[in-house]
Amino acid sequence: MAKHMLFPDVGEGITEGVLVKWLVQEGDAVKEDQPLAEIETDKAVVEIPSQMHGTVLKLYGKAGDTLKVHTPLVTIGNPGEPVPPLEEKIITKTMAATAQAPSTQTTASTAPALQEASSGAILAPPSVRALARQLGVELGSVKGTGPGGRITAEDVQRIKSAAVGSYAVPPKKLSFDLGKGKRLPLTHLRKTIAERMQFSWQQNAHVTYVEEADFTFLLSLRERRREAAEKQGIKLTPLAFIMKALVETLKDHPVFNASLDEEKQELVLHDYYNIAVGVDTEEGLIAPVLKNVESKNILQIAKEMRELSDKARTRKLGLDEIRGGTFTVTNLGSVGGVFASAVINPPECAILGIYRTRQRVVVEDGRMVMKPMTYLGLTFDHRISDGAAAARFMNEFVQKLQEPNWMEEL
Amino acid sequence: MPKKIVFEGKTEYLQVLDENGAVDKTLEPKLDENLLRKIYENMVRARVFDRKAISLQRQGRCYTYVPTEGQEGAQVGSALALQKADFGVPSFRENAVYLARGVSMEQLFLYWMGNEEGSRMPADQNNLPVAIPVGSQVPHAVGIAWAMKLKKEKAAAITYFGDGATSEGEVHEGMNFAGVFQVPCIFFCQNNQYAISTPITKQTHAQTIAQKALAYGFEGLQVDGNDVLAVYAATKAALEKAYSGKGPTLIEAITYRMQAHTTSDDPKKYRSDEEVEYWKKKDPLTRFQVYLKGKRLWDEEYEKKVQEAATREVEDAVRKAEAYKPNPEDMFTYLNAELTQDLKEQMQEMKKSMEG
């Protein structure tokens, strides 16, 4: 008799975990207590052992997925046995767990506590009180979003970034009549994008600097090398050359391959170049990270970029393939547009937008000529570098792209 | 006005079996074969129980569990030195103490599975239930020991606590009282190097925990807590002292918790794999196995028998504990001898909401 095993609360009151990897496959025979999966919760990475002897009939989810507590993890039974439908009880639980979008749940359950917090005692741990003092934020004006209405460090930071002059202004929640249109639940990916982009937008002082580059020689270099690459089964794209030129330029301008350690008030200049590249998937934007681009040649970059974007589209990326970026490239030009202002991918401090290469008329030696021109936009955090630094970065980058012979043998 | 030394103290360290299982003949306690086997079998039972409990927790069949692995030497060695009349007053990591003192695995599983019945220690065994608030159990033990003294019983109380508890006020209040009133109490501190993530170096600036006893006017000694013979001998000596009216003793057992603080903890965040490997070599079971082998009391066949018996016992206990059907009223009725009015009302409310 097949049995569904649910993902248990392995901490004290955890609500979800990320599936790190399966330790068994469908069809495997397993014993009671044999580890089935590794799951990362906000407390630890834990192995989940089997509740019984039997054969794994079905695994629910894949590496990288977020699993809600008390939703199905595996079904175990006899070999070849059909997977029985989930019992009513489990389905209800699954739906309840999915419906608990963190934001709405938090608002609902802590609402009374919030009022208490603003009318009576201020609930905040000492570290948050210290932070508030340091930032000059009046805790009485902060609404806590932590458990029971506790004020968190993020709450204080949010107030600080919304503050005008020395007055801390709590963000006002506006309510709207949203009509009766069809309602779609936000996917986990959408929520992650929302959280990261909002954080970045509030945290960083975004400035976008735009320059254009003549791709005549870059495209002919690509043509010269295309056939040799194809023989190795590699589709050579201009992006591979752009990434090589980018990393070489970053080496001379380390302030753009960096992260800000706000706590220590220090800038961390990374000694490696892990370039994240935005990939447009059906479910939304994913930015897999190509690690150590500085040690890779053009063909390797093209090949590995292709593999990463395929994995992104089929949602097969491992956690280590979406983490650890030091700089991001967004190739929006493959879809359209003249140029756009991008949002920095935290904890990085700059992002490069590459836009569509178009034949345009430019003036050269007093004559009008047609050239394949490309806009390049560098969005950077003005807290840690300035416009002139961005201009110098772009000058070198554009030169490397317009005179690409140095990449002939790379 | 002369200046002179008014106090000088010393703290001894005792090890009988080194980490390779070599014995110091001059210090070796003379224990009969049955007791030696009993010591070993209880360490194995505790370990098999422990690993099963962690696995059950990860499967959602048991709530937060506090692992014992690595501390079986300290726990079994001290527990088996006790007489039946002595009182055990554990904290929350003493699974091996309870098992060695005759508490059933089923009883412990009931506790860790969240049943109130798990805290009802058998009346014919002198053990207090698990104490979760750190250090809170120490004054209880001192009180029990004081009663023993007033009743002129030939018995002692032993209380267990960790290195972290030595930063709690109750532990010091308890030790001071025990020193002043010379009560038959053993303060058994398992220094397992970490209070959750706080290392011993941040717990005290003193060289040892044992020396703290000197300030309260009684003896403190350090033992190798992974050496079950040293622990047994030290506890026995402290008990003899207590029985003969010579007051309390503090024993600091140097040991290491091989697993997480609880199943909600991730030790990788605060200690290295190398450190864990280093302590693995000091495992209390391995070295005692070598000792027993030298006495021709251990071979592969015996090991298999002991392991199988422990596994059977555990499986049987899990089955029984999982079959237990708790009554939600237990939450109220197990709290006080008589229900207070507000608890009565709460219980009625709960019943009503359950019917609705």
Short mmCIF file of C-alpha atoms in Angstrom, two decimals, chain A residues 85-243:
data_model
loop_
_atom_site.label_atom_id
_atom_site.label_comp_id
_atom_site.label_asym_id
_atom_site.label_seq_id
_atom_site.Cartn_x
_atom_site.Cartn_y
_atom_site.Cartn_z
CA PRO A 85 -4.20 10.17 -5.58
CA LEU A 86 -3.33 12.48 -2.71
CA GLU A 87 -5.87 12.20 0.06
CA GLU A 88 -8.31 15.05 0.49
CA LYS A 89 -6.62 15.98 3.75
CA ILE A 90 -3.21 16.40 2.13
CA ILE A 91 -4.58 18.38 -0.81
CA THR A 92 -6.30 20.78 1.54
CA LYS A 93 -3.08 21.18 3.48
CA THR A 94 -1.07 21.68 0.29
CA MET A 95 -3.48 24.33 -0.89
CA ALA A 96 -3.50 26.00 2.47
CA ALA A 97 0.29 26.05 2.49
CA THR A 98 0.44 27.46 -1.04
CA ALA A 99 -2.19 30.05 -0.30
CA GLN A 100 -0.20 31.33 2.63
CA ALA A 101 1.57 33.97 0.61
CA PRO A 102 3.99 35.28 3.25
CA SER A 103 2.96 38.91 2.88
CA THR A 104 -0.77 38.45 3.34
CA GLN A 105 -0.28 35.99 6.16
CA THR A 106 2.06 38.29 8.01
CA THR A 107 -0.26 41.23 7.65
CA ALA A 108 -3.24 39.29 8.87
CA SER A 109 -1.69 37.55 11.82
CA THR A 110 0.39 40.41 13.15
CA ALA A 111 -2.10 43.18 12.64
CA PRO A 112 -3.20 43.40 16.29
CA ALA A 113 0.39 43.13 17.44
CA LEU A 114 1.32 45.99 15.13
CA GLN A 115 -1.21 48.24 16.73
CA GLU A 116 0.04 47.28 20.13
CA ALA A 117 3.54 48.04 19.03
CA SER A 118 2.70 51.51 17.85
CA SER A 119 0.50 52.36 20.80
CA GLY A 120 2.43 50.74 23.62
CA ALA A 121 5.78 49.04 24.14
CA ILE A 122 8.31 49.00 21.32
CA LEU A 123 9.34 45.45 20.46
CA ALA A 124 12.88 45.42 19.08
CA PRO A 125 16.01 43.42 19.92
CA PRO A 126 19.09 45.34 21.16
CA SER A 127 20.91 45.04 17.79
CA VAL A 128 17.98 46.75 16.06
CA ARG A 129 17.80 49.46 18.74
CA ALA A 130 21.51 50.11 18.22
CA LEU A 131 21.01 50.31 14.46
CA ALA A 132 18.12 52.72 14.90
CA ARG A 133 20.23 54.96 17.13
CA GLN A 134 23.06 54.87 14.61
CA LEU A 135 20.76 55.80 11.73
CA GLY A 136 18.82 58.31 13.77
CA VAL A 137 15.54 56.47 13.29
CA GLU A 138 12.84 56.96 15.94
CA LEU A 139 11.65 53.43 16.76
CA GLY A 140 8.22 54.66 17.81
CA SER A 141 7.52 55.54 14.19
CA VAL A 142 8.53 52.13 12.84
CA LYS A 143 6.00 49.39 12.24
CA GLY A 144 7.48 45.97 12.89
CA THR A 145 7.06 43.19 10.36
CA GLY A 146 8.81 40.54 12.47
CA PRO A 147 7.11 37.88 14.63
CA GLY A 148 4.47 39.43 16.89
CA GLY A 149 5.14 42.86 15.44
CA ARG A 150 8.83 42.95 16.37
CA ILE A 151 10.85 45.57 14.57
CA THR A 152 13.57 44.07 12.38
CA ALA A 153 16.78 45.59 11.02
CA GLU A 154 15.13 45.68 7.57
CA ASP A 155 12.23 47.72 8.96
CA VAL A 156 14.67 50.29 10.29
CA GLN A 157 16.66 50.34 7.05
CA ARG A 158 13.46 50.83 5.08
CA ILE A 159 12.45 53.80 7.18
CA LYS A 160 15.91 55.24 6.83
CA SER A 161 15.86 55.00 3.04
CA ALA A 162 12.41 56.57 2.94
CA ALA A 163 13.46 59.33 5.29
CA VAL A 164 13.45 62.93 4.12
CA GLY A 165 16.06 65.06 5.82
CA SER A 166 16.10 64.04 9.44
CA TYR A 167 12.40 63.09 9.54
CA ALA A 168 11.66 59.41 9.43
CA VAL A 169 8.49 58.89 7.45
CA PRO A 170 6.90 55.47 7.73
CA PRO A 171 5.85 54.15 4.32
CA LYS A 172 2.12 54.46 3.92
CA LYS A 173 0.23 51.45 2.65
CA LEU A 174 -2.23 52.54 0.00
CA SER A 175 -5.31 50.49 -0.75
CA PHE A 176 -6.93 50.28 -4.15
CA ASP A 177 -10.03 48.76 -5.59
CA LEU A 178 -8.53 46.18 -7.92
CA GLY A 179 -11.69 45.16 -9.75
CA LYS A 180 -12.84 41.66 -10.48
CA GLY A 181 -10.26 40.52 -13.03
CA LYS A 182 -8.78 37.05 -13.08
CA ARG A 183 -6.35 36.51 -10.19
CA LEU A 184 -3.02 34.73 -10.63
CA PRO A 185 -0.98 33.69 -7.62
CA LEU A 186 2.58 35.01 -7.73
CA THR A 187 5.06 32.22 -8.42
CA HIS A 188 8.02 31.66 -6.16
CA LEU A 189 10.31 32.97 -8.91
CA ARG A 190 8.18 36.11 -9.31
CA LYS A 191 8.30 36.75 -5.57
CA THR A 192 12.06 36.28 -5.51
CA ILE A 193 12.49 38.74 -8.39
CA ALA A 194 10.18 41.21 -6.68
CA GLU A 195 12.02 41.00 -3.40
CA ARG A 196 15.48 41.35 -4.93
CA MET A 197 14.56 44.15 -7.33
CA GLN A 198 12.75 46.15 -4.67
CA PHE A 199 15.68 45.72 -2.31
CA SER A 200 18.10 46.86 -5.02
CA TRP A 201 15.98 49.80 -6.05
CA GLN A 202 15.70 51.06 -2.48
CA GLN A 203 19.28 50.32 -1.54
CA ASN A 204 21.32 51.46 -4.53
CA ALA A 205 21.63 54.92 -6.04
CA HIS A 206 21.10 53.86 -9.64
CA VAL A 207 22.67 55.87 -12.45
CA THR A 208 22.75 54.67 -16.06
CA TYR A 209 25.51 55.78 -18.41
CA VAL A 210 24.99 55.06 -22.11
CA GLU A 211 27.58 54.80 -24.87
CA GLU A 212 27.55 53.34 -28.35
CA ALA A 213 29.99 51.03 -30.09
CA ASP A 214 30.70 50.24 -33.71
CA PHE A 215 30.50 46.46 -34.06
CA THR A 216 31.89 46.25 -37.62
CA PHE A 217 35.12 44.51 -36.67
CA LEU A 218 33.62 42.49 -33.83
CA LEU A 219 31.04 40.96 -36.18
CA SER A 220 33.64 40.17 -38.81
CA LEU A 221 35.85 38.56 -36.16
CA ARG A 222 32.88 36.46 -35.10
CA GLU A 223 32.34 35.47 -38.78
CA ARG A 224 35.99 34.44 -39.17
CA ARG A 225 35.80 32.15 -36.14
CA ARG A 226 32.26 30.93 -36.56
CA GLU A 227 32.98 27.89 -38.73
CA ALA A 228 35.77 26.51 -36.55
CA ALA A 229 33.51 26.84 -33.55
CA GLU A 230 30.63 25.11 -35.28
CA LYS A 231 32.90 22.14 -35.98
CA GLN A 232 33.19 21.79 -32.22
CA GLY A 233 29.42 22.10 -31.93
CA ILE A 234 29.59 25.58 -30.45
CA LYS A 235 27.39 28.43 -31.59
CA LEU A 236 29.58 31.50 -31.42
CA THR A 237 27.66 34.62 -30.43
CA PRO A 238 28.81 38.24 -30.16
CA LEU A 239 27.95 37.93 -26.43
CA ALA A 240 30.94 35.65 -25.83
CA PHE A 241 33.31 38.35 -27.19
CA ILE A 242 31.50 41.06 -25.26
CA MET A 243 31.92 39.12 -22.01
#
